[in-house]
């Protein structure tokens, strides 16, 4: 008892200090808000999920090499529907004239480029497919201007543009989130209006939420950067996760205010709320901490930002909210109204009555859901996610795939220099049924008959035939080349046997022409310039300082067991010739994500349940209660993730990892509220059934407030954003929260009632209590 009084005294002293220094805290929060408002613009947002792949994955290593060594020109696919072939061909030629566009691929009968192609690859069912290649990378000003002109040319046509050149996910997501935040705020207002006891508390809640969200967003730059997922949903999730804290404190204040003045009431309420809220927040934080253990870096990104969000919410509720309550105490008193929350005692009686029917049914459903959730069809490609609202990028992709086969462009990165090995790899790739095309410097043809490729080494006579240049001039050029390269042995042998690769000779000729060492007529000079420019473009894309890149297109799905087997086969081909080789592309990225998912799934499931279980063990001092509470929420998670299997839909892997952690860490609070009420009431109410009914009735306002807001926030994100990743996350979260609320309000009370004796027997302080009872009876 002495220790308990000391703890209460500590809390009272802390609460009194906070209330007495409330004006100073207001000033500090104003300064902090100004700092955060200024700092929001410093946050760098990462829009690519591949940036969060583990550093040792093949995709991450390959992407880093490609970014530093190669140039990737912008591309766009344009589908024109309800158009004749002639009009489509005419438009393709018009687009090719736009400055910044290198080429527009479309079938033209008689052109050598398309002699092996079928017209149906480009024109089919009154639809034409144009493939545009830009002269520069997609983010340059020239490419952006060219894309704008393409869109201008397409006006008046029924067109679908599939490109990342002018795709601005950040802008569209920002616009979506403005609408979502507005709707969520409206929902919060309606829910708070329904559950509030005074109208003024709604204003106080909104100020507290707004300040906490601003502080969190303004300090995200401390981490250097955040993902587009965290940046978009962080504030909404923070509000949904931490809304309980403000509600608990205010309800405590209203209870104390019935018999005490404002200052004393908020002081006592704060002293009681600090340990209660801190304990409640630990389960939520544990779920966020579990995310940080993921191999996939998005877990660390989201976990640390949401953990920080919860801490700022706690700080704001503990330090700012008491000052606001005192400041607006008169308005609080004047705006008190009757409660709109109905009594749910009828529901409580029904729950008690059906306990022996519901519990067996629940256990059967949980066992089945556990099995079905393990069979959940996961997907890893962001462009394969099904969403209710689609952006232009995904809508165009789907429309193109209705008529034409869309291939996946991939690459193999190998050490530079051995064209023979590269040629062997390319030849073997072209033999695979799953590979449509394969290209590298080692198979770029320079003659119509395919006799010579760009890296072939030719003697003077052969080069003269290929380049259509006088043989004597070519011999002279070979002499200059040998001298310039200090290959004097060429003069010791027959010069006609001296061999130089086509690509090296073109480089040399162009350099001599530019330096004035060799004069060509105007026509020949233009031919050399054209050939040199083409070779430079090829080199930028296929040759780096230390590595070469082999580009190929893969038929079929971008993910799945068959695709992943093909990747393994392609990797094995490359490793037959090199000790170091990286297969890179969307399919490989999905493969790496699928591999990391298995580990991350195990880590999150175990750690979340373990953390929450330990916290519950110390909170309730019972070994049995944590099992009942965790089983209830884990059951809701299994049910949530068995739905895709039952409906024949797919589940984006990241939605599972994040939502399962949030669902366990956050919605367990609902179970804690009911359990705490029940344990408190059973001390004074011998009738356990009545205690359960009253517990449900008293806990309902808190659960309906927090749960409805989180559920509506999730569904709003899921149905209103055009970003498929975030839409999937929101929809699954809303669905999971709804299931958790239903189980917490139905199955959990039945567990508590049926296993009441087990709760007593597994109480950790049971032995101590028995000892005290013996001492009392002996005395």
XYZ file of C-alpha atoms in Angstrom:
779
model
C 0.000 0.000 0.000
C 2.886 2.299 0.799
C 4.395 1.799 -2.647
C 1.032 2.507 -4.278
C 0.624 5.743 -2.314
C 4.145 6.794 -3.289
C 3.319 6.143 -6.940
C 0.111 8.160 -6.661
C 1.979 10.990 -4.979
C 4.535 11.027 -7.798
C 1.746 11.204 -10.386
C -0.019 13.961 -8.444
C 3.153 16.014 -8.175
C 3.820 15.577 -11.891
C 0.229 16.457 -12.796
C 0.248 19.517 -10.532
C 3.516 20.717 -12.107
C 2.052 20.370 -15.620
C -1.139 22.217 -14.699
C 0.700 24.993 -12.842
C 3.138 25.544 -15.738
C 0.410 25.351 -18.404
C 1.110 28.818 -19.832
C 4.782 27.976 -20.346
C 3.797 24.754 -22.110
C 1.454 26.682 -24.429
C 4.342 28.947 -25.438
C 6.592 25.916 -26.039
C 3.963 24.263 -28.223
C 3.480 27.445 -30.260
C 7.236 27.578 -30.903
C 7.299 23.855 -31.713
C 4.429 24.281 -34.183
C 6.208 27.134 -35.950
C 9.373 25.008 -36.171
C 7.409 22.035 -37.537
C 5.475 24.119 -40.071
C 8.746 25.480 -41.456
C 10.389 22.024 -41.448
C 7.692 20.108 -43.340
C 9.149 21.206 -46.676
C 12.518 19.700 -45.710
C 11.139 16.173 -45.803
C 12.309 14.176 -48.829
C 9.665 11.720 -50.055
C 10.788 8.458 -51.685
C 8.297 7.251 -54.322
C 9.879 3.893 -55.224
C 9.382 0.821 -53.035
C 12.561 -0.724 -54.503
C 14.549 1.877 -52.531
C 13.609 -0.057 -49.390
C 14.806 -3.457 -50.540
C 17.561 -4.956 -48.366
C 21.004 -3.813 -49.550
C 22.135 -7.371 -50.280
C 19.278 -8.255 -52.646
C 20.028 -8.803 -56.314
C 17.554 -6.130 -57.410
C 18.981 -3.450 -55.105
C 22.587 -4.140 -56.125
C 21.660 -4.251 -59.817
C 19.580 -1.069 -59.648
C 22.389 0.816 -57.899
C 24.839 -0.251 -60.627
C 22.439 0.688 -63.402
C 21.727 4.086 -61.871
C 25.414 4.948 -61.660
C 26.605 3.361 -64.922
C 23.864 3.509 -67.538
C 21.379 5.872 -69.119
C 17.793 4.695 -69.440
C 15.833 6.682 -72.005
C 12.229 7.540 -71.317
C 9.552 5.454 -73.029
C 5.809 5.579 -73.504
C 3.192 3.249 -74.921
C 0.162 4.852 -76.548
C -2.961 2.900 -77.454
C -5.259 4.508 -79.992
C -8.719 2.976 -80.195
C -11.282 3.293 -82.995
C -8.661 4.338 -85.534
C -7.712 3.122 -88.995
C -4.264 1.732 -89.693
C -3.488 4.564 -92.119
C -4.368 7.278 -89.599
C -2.363 5.542 -86.885
C 0.695 5.334 -89.165
C 0.335 9.003 -90.086
C 0.119 10.001 -86.417
C 3.161 7.864 -85.555
C 5.217 9.754 -88.141
C 3.988 13.080 -86.778
C 4.989 12.115 -83.245
C 8.426 11.039 -84.435
C 9.045 14.599 -85.670
C 8.658 16.039 -82.151
C 11.901 17.367 -80.686
C 13.047 15.075 -77.899
C 11.609 11.887 -79.408
C 14.101 9.409 -80.789
C 11.712 6.954 -82.409
C 8.107 5.802 -82.579
C 7.703 2.083 -83.197
C 4.686 1.125 -85.298
C 4.240 -1.441 -88.034
C 4.993 -0.147 -91.522
C 4.808 -2.611 -94.340
C 8.007 -2.857 -96.375
C 10.251 -1.407 -93.655
C 13.235 -3.638 -92.818
C 12.740 -2.935 -89.138
C 9.414 -4.769 -89.154
C 10.146 -7.581 -91.606
C 10.039 -10.228 -88.838
C 7.083 -8.658 -87.035
C 3.392 -9.314 -87.427
C 0.971 -6.466 -87.939
C -1.195 -7.730 -85.053
C 1.607 -6.801 -82.647
C 0.955 -3.149 -83.522
C -2.557 -2.955 -84.975
C -5.507 -5.102 -83.946
C -9.296 -4.742 -83.556
C -9.236 -1.116 -84.769
C -6.655 -0.309 -82.074
C -3.072 0.796 -82.652
C -0.152 0.478 -80.223
C 2.672 3.020 -80.585
C 5.890 2.684 -78.598
C 7.704 5.985 -78.130
C 11.379 6.248 -77.183
C 12.699 9.605 -75.994
C 16.138 11.044 -76.686
C 16.918 11.558 -73.013
C 16.031 10.173 -69.599
C 12.442 10.614 -68.534
C 13.000 13.346 -65.937
C 14.838 15.807 -68.196
C 13.226 19.011 -69.396
C 13.443 17.904 -73.039
C 11.571 14.667 -72.322
C 8.922 16.484 -70.303
C 8.359 19.014 -73.089
C 8.225 16.231 -75.673
C 5.657 14.335 -73.608
C 3.538 17.470 -73.334
C 3.614 17.824 -77.123
C 2.656 14.161 -77.509
C -0.403 14.719 -75.325
C -1.257 17.803 -77.347
C -1.076 15.773 -80.576
C -3.309 13.094 -79.057
C -6.128 15.536 -78.357
C -9.186 14.478 -80.317
C -8.128 10.819 -80.363
C -9.417 8.092 -78.079
C -6.047 7.360 -76.480
C -4.504 5.640 -73.451
C -1.009 6.735 -72.426
C 1.074 4.277 -70.396
C 4.255 6.034 -69.276
C 6.239 7.190 -66.270
C 7.710 10.185 -68.121
C 5.163 12.688 -66.803
C 3.669 10.423 -64.133
C 3.505 12.398 -60.893
C 2.379 10.032 -58.145
C 3.198 12.564 -55.441
C 0.914 15.253 -56.894
C -2.037 12.922 -57.512
C -1.633 11.325 -54.082
C -1.470 14.751 -52.454
C -4.709 15.726 -54.160
C -6.349 12.468 -53.077
C -5.212 12.885 -49.477
C -6.696 16.388 -49.281
C -10.105 14.903 -50.035
C -9.517 11.955 -47.688
C -8.377 14.163 -44.798
C -11.403 16.408 -45.278
C -13.726 13.389 -45.197
C -11.952 11.871 -42.185
C -12.230 15.186 -40.301
C -15.951 15.280 -41.103
C -16.298 11.694 -39.829
C -14.389 12.619 -36.660
C -16.695 15.566 -36.071
C -19.794 13.403 -36.487
C -18.437 10.606 -34.270
C -17.268 13.005 -31.567
C -20.567 14.849 -31.722
C -22.318 11.520 -31.177
C -20.081 10.372 -28.283
C -19.210 13.703 -26.662
C -20.588 15.085 -23.406
C -19.886 18.719 -24.270
C -19.545 20.453 -27.631
C -16.365 22.247 -26.566
C -14.471 18.991 -26.174
C -14.703 18.506 -29.955
C -12.785 21.757 -30.513
C -10.195 20.765 -27.911
C -9.759 17.320 -29.494
C -9.253 18.808 -32.962
C -6.635 21.263 -31.674
C -4.785 18.475 -29.850
C -4.908 16.171 -32.903
C -3.795 18.949 -35.234
C -0.837 19.962 -33.072
C 0.310 16.341 -32.616
C 0.079 15.671 -36.362
C 1.934 18.892 -37.223
C 4.745 18.100 -34.770
C 5.119 14.619 -36.233
C 5.097 15.701 -39.878
C 7.486 18.578 -39.198
C 10.053 16.300 -37.552
C 10.025 13.557 -40.196
C 13.041 15.188 -41.813
C 15.065 14.030 -38.799
C 15.115 10.658 -40.552
C 16.382 12.179 -43.805
C 13.494 10.877 -45.916
C 10.193 9.013 -45.676
C 8.320 6.768 -48.085
C 5.293 7.985 -50.024
C 3.211 5.516 -48.000
C 4.285 6.958 -44.652
C 3.991 10.512 -45.907
C 0.461 9.948 -47.178
C -1.139 7.917 -44.383
C 1.012 8.881 -41.389
C -1.231 11.697 -40.156
C -4.471 9.745 -40.664
C -3.093 6.654 -38.902
C -1.684 8.804 -36.088
C -5.096 10.284 -35.499
C -6.803 6.891 -35.603
C -4.212 5.190 -33.377
C -3.912 7.889 -30.712
C -7.417 9.329 -30.444
C -8.080 7.223 -27.323
C -5.566 9.205 -25.297
C -7.427 12.504 -25.505
C -10.781 10.812 -24.938
C -9.554 9.026 -21.807
C -8.145 12.216 -20.279
C -11.227 14.292 -21.036
C -13.640 11.670 -19.685
C -11.535 11.450 -16.525
C -11.722 15.232 -16.221
C -15.508 15.276 -16.604
C -15.853 12.615 -13.899
C -13.662 14.574 -11.474
C -15.252 17.902 -12.449
C -18.576 16.765 -11.024
C -17.205 17.284 -7.491
C -14.088 19.438 -8.003
C -13.238 22.793 -9.538
C -11.467 22.923 -12.926
C -7.852 23.113 -11.677
C -8.208 20.355 -9.126
C -10.287 18.208 -11.469
C -7.770 18.301 -14.316
C -4.889 17.721 -11.875
C -6.484 14.587 -10.413
C -7.679 13.432 -13.846
C -4.188 13.850 -15.308
C -2.575 11.971 -12.424
C -4.908 9.028 -13.101
C -4.744 9.251 -16.897
C -0.945 9.324 -17.294
C -0.344 5.708 -16.178
C -3.548 4.486 -17.862
C -2.800 6.130 -21.225
C 0.903 5.225 -21.105
C 0.004 1.585 -20.505
C -2.509 1.655 -23.361
C 0.029 3.213 -25.745
C 2.576 0.468 -25.090
C 0.576 -2.133 -27.021
C 0.277 0.215 -30.012
C 3.978 1.066 -29.874
C 4.836 -2.630 -29.692
C 3.104 -3.188 -33.029
C 5.065 -0.329 -34.580
C 8.343 -1.602 -33.117
C 7.649 -5.041 -34.600
C 7.426 -3.375 -38.033
C 10.953 -2.023 -37.569
C 12.366 -5.554 -37.536
C 11.307 -6.175 -41.131
C 14.044 -6.855 -43.691
C 12.062 -4.731 -46.138
C 12.990 -1.172 -45.196
C 9.440 0.171 -45.477
C 8.776 -1.425 -42.077
C 11.474 0.663 -40.402
C 10.268 3.751 -42.261
C 6.616 3.435 -41.234
C 7.336 1.968 -37.789
C 9.631 4.735 -36.600
C 7.404 7.542 -37.929
C 4.279 6.085 -36.288
C 6.165 5.416 -33.047
C 7.224 9.058 -33.068
C 3.631 10.003 -33.867
C 2.353 8.140 -30.805
C 4.999 9.806 -28.605
C 4.022 13.270 -29.874
C 0.365 12.409 -29.297
C 1.161 11.426 -25.698
C 3.202 14.584 -25.136
C 0.461 16.771 -26.605
C -2.280 15.126 -24.523
C -0.242 15.265 -21.295
C 1.211 18.756 -21.657
C -1.055 20.791 -23.949
C -4.520 19.380 -23.397
C -4.692 20.241 -19.656
C -3.898 23.866 -20.516
C -6.651 23.909 -23.175
C -9.173 22.396 -20.752
C -8.399 25.080 -18.145
C -8.423 27.823 -20.779
C -11.836 26.773 -22.153
C -13.350 25.533 -18.874
C -16.237 28.017 -18.983
C -17.085 27.042 -22.566
C -16.948 23.371 -21.557
C -19.434 23.972 -18.760
C -21.754 26.022 -20.981
C -21.845 23.483 -23.841
C -22.610 20.354 -21.817
C -25.337 18.281 -23.484
C -27.014 14.963 -22.946
C -25.242 11.862 -24.184
C -26.312 10.591 -27.590
C -24.685 7.175 -27.019
C -27.402 4.602 -26.394
C -27.248 1.935 -23.755
C -26.314 -1.456 -25.187
C -27.390 -3.543 -22.214
C -29.686 -5.519 -24.540
C -26.667 -6.431 -26.643
C -24.785 -7.382 -23.481
C -27.595 -9.713 -22.376
C -27.634 -11.331 -25.824
C -23.857 -11.858 -25.718
C -24.115 -13.502 -22.300
C -27.011 -15.712 -23.403
C -25.259 -17.000 -26.543
C -21.819 -17.583 -24.996
C -21.905 -21.402 -25.158
C -22.962 -21.259 -28.791
C -20.690 -18.430 -29.988
C -17.387 -19.554 -28.427
C -17.280 -23.032 -30.074
C -18.325 -21.440 -33.360
C -15.602 -18.816 -33.022
C -12.929 -21.428 -32.274
C -13.945 -23.450 -35.347
C -13.930 -20.322 -37.520
C -10.510 -19.306 -36.159
C -9.003 -22.719 -36.948
C -10.418 -22.587 -40.494
C -9.389 -18.921 -40.929
C -5.857 -19.743 -39.779
C -5.605 -22.370 -42.525
C -7.191 -20.195 -45.199
C -5.122 -17.115 -44.358
C -2.010 -19.236 -44.940
C -3.320 -19.837 -48.481
C -3.960 -16.131 -49.104
C -2.850 -15.340 -52.704
C -0.242 -12.633 -52.190
C 0.985 -10.335 -54.935
C 4.155 -8.250 -54.941
C 3.853 -6.054 -58.012
C 2.387 -2.613 -57.294
C 0.879 -2.434 -60.784
C -1.085 -5.662 -60.229
C -3.062 -4.368 -57.240
C -6.799 -4.155 -57.808
C -8.189 -0.800 -56.696
C -11.576 0.898 -56.987
C -10.129 4.178 -58.212
C -7.445 3.821 -60.895
C -5.013 6.472 -62.049
C -4.246 6.995 -65.742
C -1.134 4.803 -65.546
C -2.961 1.671 -64.338
C -6.086 2.326 -66.406
C -3.947 2.615 -69.561
C -2.000 -0.534 -68.659
C -5.210 -2.514 -68.229
C -6.656 -1.178 -71.497
C -3.517 -2.031 -73.477
C -3.441 -5.549 -72.019
C -7.030 -6.100 -73.218
C -5.830 -5.963 -76.841
C -2.063 -6.428 -76.918
C 0.457 -8.519 -75.038
C 2.562 -6.315 -72.755
C 6.071 -7.596 -72.134
C 8.248 -6.835 -69.123
C 11.570 -5.177 -69.866
C 14.430 -6.592 -67.792
C 18.210 -6.516 -67.778
C 21.260 -8.591 -66.924
C 24.208 -6.609 -65.565
C 27.611 -8.248 -66.105
C 31.271 -7.130 -65.844
C 32.360 -5.154 -68.894
C 34.615 -6.263 -71.713
C 33.897 -9.781 -72.936
C 31.579 -9.490 -75.935
C 31.884 -13.177 -76.765
C 30.401 -14.159 -73.405
C 27.671 -11.551 -73.830
C 26.828 -12.911 -77.284
C 26.539 -16.436 -75.879
C 24.183 -15.240 -73.126
C 22.050 -13.315 -75.622
C 21.829 -16.317 -77.950
C 20.694 -18.576 -75.109
C 18.141 -15.978 -73.945
C 16.608 -15.800 -77.410
C 16.152 -19.579 -77.333
C 13.902 -19.371 -74.248
C 10.161 -19.472 -74.997
C 9.491 -16.903 -72.251
C 11.867 -14.318 -73.758
C 10.526 -12.148 -76.568
C 13.607 -10.097 -77.470
C 17.190 -9.776 -76.213
C 19.620 -6.976 -76.969
C 23.174 -6.022 -76.077
C 26.181 -4.530 -77.802
C 27.143 -8.085 -78.694
C 24.119 -8.632 -80.969
C 23.399 -5.206 -82.525
C 23.380 -5.885 -86.262
C 24.982 -3.353 -88.588
C 24.052 -4.986 -91.896
C 20.678 -5.884 -93.312
C 21.624 -9.520 -93.773
C 22.752 -9.819 -90.146
C 26.230 -10.904 -91.209
C 28.053 -8.477 -88.915
C 27.284 -7.101 -85.473
C 28.548 -3.943 -83.809
C 31.372 -5.581 -81.843
C 32.689 -7.822 -84.639
C 36.371 -7.294 -85.470
C 36.825 -6.690 -89.195
C 39.851 -6.430 -91.436
C 40.130 -3.447 -93.848
C 38.431 -5.253 -96.741
C 35.451 -6.336 -94.633
C 35.059 -2.875 -93.109
C 35.202 -1.338 -96.575
C 32.275 -3.518 -97.675
C 30.229 -2.765 -94.566
C 30.835 0.994 -94.607
C 30.781 1.316 -98.389
C 34.071 3.247 -98.273
C 36.999 3.009 -100.668
C 39.389 0.191 -99.626
C 42.528 2.361 -99.897
C 40.993 4.971 -97.607
C 40.044 2.264 -95.140
C 43.600 0.888 -95.151
C 44.846 4.386 -94.400
C 42.356 4.689 -91.553
C 43.540 1.346 -90.135
C 47.138 2.590 -90.214
C 46.171 5.755 -88.335
C 44.237 3.665 -85.826
C 47.212 1.352 -85.217
C 49.532 4.319 -84.713
C 47.056 6.091 -82.425
C 46.601 2.908 -80.391
C 50.363 2.254 -80.375
C 49.786 -1.175 -81.876
C 52.978 -1.116 -83.923
C 52.934 -4.870 -84.499
C 50.260 -4.257 -87.145
C 52.956 -2.773 -89.398
C 55.173 -5.801 -88.893
C 52.464 -8.066 -90.322
C 50.150 -7.836 -93.284
C 47.865 -4.825 -92.591
C 45.044 -6.575 -94.417
C 44.956 -9.128 -91.584
C 44.760 -6.437 -88.860
C 41.311 -6.503 -87.214
C 39.464 -3.746 -85.353
C 35.924 -3.877 -83.952
C 33.321 -1.879 -85.849
C 32.376 0.129 -82.789
C 35.994 1.140 -82.069
C 36.662 2.072 -85.697
C 33.536 4.242 -85.910
C 34.625 6.021 -82.719
C 38.074 6.638 -84.204
C 36.775 7.873 -87.556
C 34.331 10.264 -85.876
C 37.048 11.626 -83.600
C 39.416 12.211 -86.554
C 36.655 13.883 -88.550
C 35.779 16.222 -85.688
C 39.445 17.084 -85.106
C 39.997 17.812 -88.817
C 42.381 14.887 -89.284
C 40.270 13.378 -92.081
C 38.008 15.090 -94.609
C 34.835 13.442 -95.942
C 32.285 14.689 -98.382
C 29.077 16.075 -96.892
C 26.975 12.964 -97.504
C 29.558 10.597 -96.000
C 30.102 12.955 -93.057
C 26.363 12.901 -92.291
C 26.341 9.106 -92.491
C 29.204 8.925 -89.990
C 27.453 11.356 -87.649
C 24.229 9.340 -87.790
C 26.046 6.068 -87.150
C 28.080 7.568 -84.327
C 24.976 9.030 -82.642
C 23.246 5.650 -82.830
C 26.284 3.937 -81.311
C 26.471 6.564 -78.545
C 22.816 5.972 -77.678
C 23.463 2.230 -77.566
C 26.531 2.709 -75.405
C 24.754 4.964 -72.930
C 22.143 2.300 -72.420
C 24.265 -0.836 -72.662
C 27.835 -0.004 -71.685
C 29.149 1.548 -68.465
C 32.562 2.121 -66.962
C 32.743 -1.263 -65.239
C 29.626 -3.117 -66.367
C 27.660 -3.949 -69.507
C 23.904 -4.302 -69.648
C 21.959 -6.893 -71.636
C 18.310 -5.906 -72.084
C 15.563 -8.441 -72.738
C 11.759 -8.542 -72.675
C 9.905 -11.241 -70.782
C 6.540 -12.567 -71.874
C 3.745 -13.400 -69.479
C 3.014 -12.307 -65.923
C 5.330 -10.028 -63.988
C 5.201 -12.368 -60.993
C 4.262 -15.907 -60.023
C 5.988 -19.254 -59.701
C 6.457 -19.701 -63.453
C 7.966 -16.228 -63.834
C 10.250 -16.757 -60.845
C 11.449 -20.091 -62.274
C 12.306 -18.306 -65.524
C 14.321 -15.717 -63.596
C 16.259 -18.511 -61.888
C 16.964 -20.058 -65.296
C 18.132 -16.737 -66.760
C 20.354 -16.088 -63.745
C 21.879 -19.551 -64.124
C 22.664 -18.816 -67.794
C 24.484 -15.590 -66.870
C 26.409 -17.305 -64.060
C 27.620 -19.952 -66.524
C 29.844 -17.226 -67.984
C 30.426 -14.807 -65.102
C 31.057 -15.060 -61.382
C 29.138 -11.811 -60.938
C 25.831 -11.186 -62.687
C 22.596 -9.448 -61.673
C 19.142 -9.955 -63.185
C 17.179 -6.734 -62.702
C 13.605 -5.719 -63.409
C 10.090 -5.634 -61.999
C 9.886 -9.421 -62.021
C 13.160 -9.746 -60.092
C 12.071 -7.067 -57.639
C 8.853 -9.006 -57.031
C 10.911 -12.182 -56.587
C 13.107 -10.505 -53.963
C 10.038 -9.110 -52.200
C 8.420 -12.555 -52.104
C 11.556 -14.010 -50.529
C 11.828 -11.289 -47.866
C 8.081 -11.522 -47.174
C 8.366 -15.045 -45.786
C 10.882 -13.910 -43.167
C 9.196 -10.585 -42.442
C 5.828 -12.281 -41.976
C 7.250 -14.646 -39.364
C 9.141 -11.866 -37.568
C 6.156 -9.513 -37.343
C 3.667 -12.208 -36.298
C 5.898 -13.537 -33.518
C 7.219 -10.198 -32.240
C 3.845 -8.430 -32.240
C 2.121 -11.243 -30.342
C 5.120 -11.565 -27.986
C 5.379 -7.834 -27.225
C 1.639 -7.455 -26.731
C 1.469 -10.615 -24.607
C 4.258 -9.437 -22.295
C 2.655 -5.997 -21.888
C -0.711 -7.583 -21.102
C 0.932 -9.982 -18.649
C 2.372 -7.099 -16.625
C -0.741 -4.937 -17.062
C -3.226 -7.482 -15.726
C -0.832 -9.600 -13.631
C -2.452 -12.703 -15.113
C -1.099 -15.491 -17.302
C -4.530 -16.414 -18.656
C -5.846 -13.025 -19.743
C -3.134 -12.288 -22.354
C -3.985 -15.578 -24.082
C -7.696 -14.717 -24.270
C -7.081 -11.167 -25.517
C -4.401 -12.095 -28.065
C -6.508 -15.023 -29.343
C -9.422 -12.653 -29.932
C -7.392 -10.142 -31.944
C -5.268 -12.771 -33.703
C -8.508 -14.477 -34.665
C -9.714 -11.233 -36.230
C -6.429 -10.986 -38.165
C -6.757 -14.537 -39.513
C -10.382 -13.911 -40.509
C -9.387 -10.646 -42.199
C -6.722 -12.317 -44.318
C -8.778 -15.383 -45.186
C -11.271 -13.179 -47.050
C -9.085 -12.824 -50.211
C -8.877 -16.621 -50.492
C -12.641 -17.019 -50.074
C -13.470 -14.247 -52.573
C -10.840 -15.266 -55.123
C -9.080 -11.902 -54.901
C -5.432 -11.091 -54.201
C -3.656 -9.440 -51.275
C -0.749 -7.037 -51.661
C 1.968 -8.402 -49.372
C 2.753 -5.032 -47.782
C -0.869 -4.542 -46.740
C -0.698 -7.808 -44.831
C 2.558 -6.975 -43.044
C 1.534 -3.465 -42.001
C -2.121 -4.096 -41.183
C -1.507 -7.296 -39.206
C 0.906 -5.357 -37.015
C -1.367 -2.320 -36.596
C -4.446 -4.493 -36.076
C -2.794 -6.419 -33.247
C -1.012 -3.435 -31.701
C -3.906 -0.950 -31.889
C -7.194 -2.837 -31.704
C -5.974 -4.816 -28.682
C -6.695 -1.545 -26.836
C -10.418 -2.187 -27.344
C -10.016 -5.542 -25.631
C -8.047 -3.899 -22.811
C -10.835 -1.358 -22.212
C -13.499 -4.057 -21.751
C -11.217 -6.321 -19.709
C -10.166 -3.488 -17.379
C -13.789 -2.482 -16.818
C -14.765 -6.074 -16.093
C -11.936 -6.705 -13.636
C -12.824 -3.489 -11.822
C -16.580 -4.196 -11.685
C -16.262 -7.832 -10.598
C -14.676 -6.611 -7.350
C -17.979 -5.014 -6.321
C -20.466 -7.052 -8.352
C -20.826 -10.706 -7.304
C -22.973 -11.441 -10.381
C -20.416 -11.928 -13.164
C -23.066 -11.764 -15.892
C -24.220 -8.333 -14.779
C -20.574 -7.242 -14.533
C -19.985 -8.237 -18.162
C -23.144 -6.482 -19.356
C -22.183 -3.287 -17.534
C -18.579 -3.536 -18.787
C -19.798 -3.632 -22.374
C -22.162 -0.735 -21.776
C -19.459 1.454 -20.212
C -16.736 0.533 -22.734
C -18.957 1.022 -25.782
C -18.520 4.843 -26.112
C -14.713 4.571 -26.101
C -14.629 1.642 -28.543
C -17.217 3.075 -30.916
C -15.390 6.432 -30.999
C -11.893 5.112 -31.627
C -12.955 2.119 -33.712
C -15.330 4.010 -35.977
C -12.744 6.688 -36.691
C -10.003 4.163 -37.500
C -12.346 2.032 -39.589
C -13.722 4.991 -41.558
C -10.212 6.394 -42.043
C -9.118 3.056 -43.497
C -12.086 2.703 -45.834
C -11.806 6.343 -46.938
C -8.178 5.798 -47.918
C -9.073 2.497 -49.574
C -11.866 3.764 -51.788
C -10.811 7.358 -52.524
C -7.103 7.244 -53.395
C -5.881 6.346 -56.867
C -2.578 5.048 -55.479
C -3.092 1.282 -55.507
C -0.578 0.539 -52.726
C -2.170 2.947 -50.257
C -5.692 2.000 -51.357
C -4.967 -1.651 -50.582
C -3.509 -0.721 -47.203
C -6.507 1.423 -46.242
C -9.147 -1.067 -47.339
C -7.566 -3.982 -45.473
C -7.091 -1.822 -42.356
C -10.727 -0.699 -42.313
C -11.891 -4.267 -42.822
C -9.598 -5.561 -40.052
C -10.709 -2.936 -37.526
C -14.366 -3.738 -38.213
C -13.757 -7.452 -37.587
C -11.793 -6.654 -34.405
C -14.623 -4.473 -33.062
C -17.198 -7.201 -33.705
C -15.104 -9.875 -31.954
C -14.165 -7.613 -29.042
C -17.819 -6.720 -28.480
C -18.986 -10.324 -28.882
C -16.453 -13.086 -28.264
C -14.146 -11.408 -25.734
C -16.869 -10.758 -23.108
C -17.927 -14.381 -23.482
C -14.323 -15.524 -22.971
C -14.058 -13.399 -19.806
C -17.284 -14.839 -18.419
C -16.711 -18.494 -19.306
C -13.048 -18.515 -18.240
C -13.549 -16.354 -15.155
C -12.200 -19.042 -12.828
C -9.176 -19.561 -15.084
C -8.437 -15.830 -14.800
C -8.436 -16.170 -11.010
C -6.269 -19.275 -11.023
C -3.662 -17.780 -13.354
C -3.390 -14.487 -11.462
C 0.279 -13.855 -10.694
C -0.502 -12.276 -7.277
C -2.736 -15.174 -6.251
C -0.125 -16.696 -3.900
C 0.491 -13.318 -2.260
C -3.241 -12.775 -1.723
C -3.637 -16.249 -0.191
C -0.795 -15.482 2.197
C -2.426 -12.230 3.227
C -5.767 -13.977 3.762
C -4.108 -16.609 6.014
C -2.418 -13.885 8.065
C -5.733 -12.052 8.474
C -7.577 -15.234 9.538
C -4.762 -16.152 11.957
C -4.879 -12.753 13.557
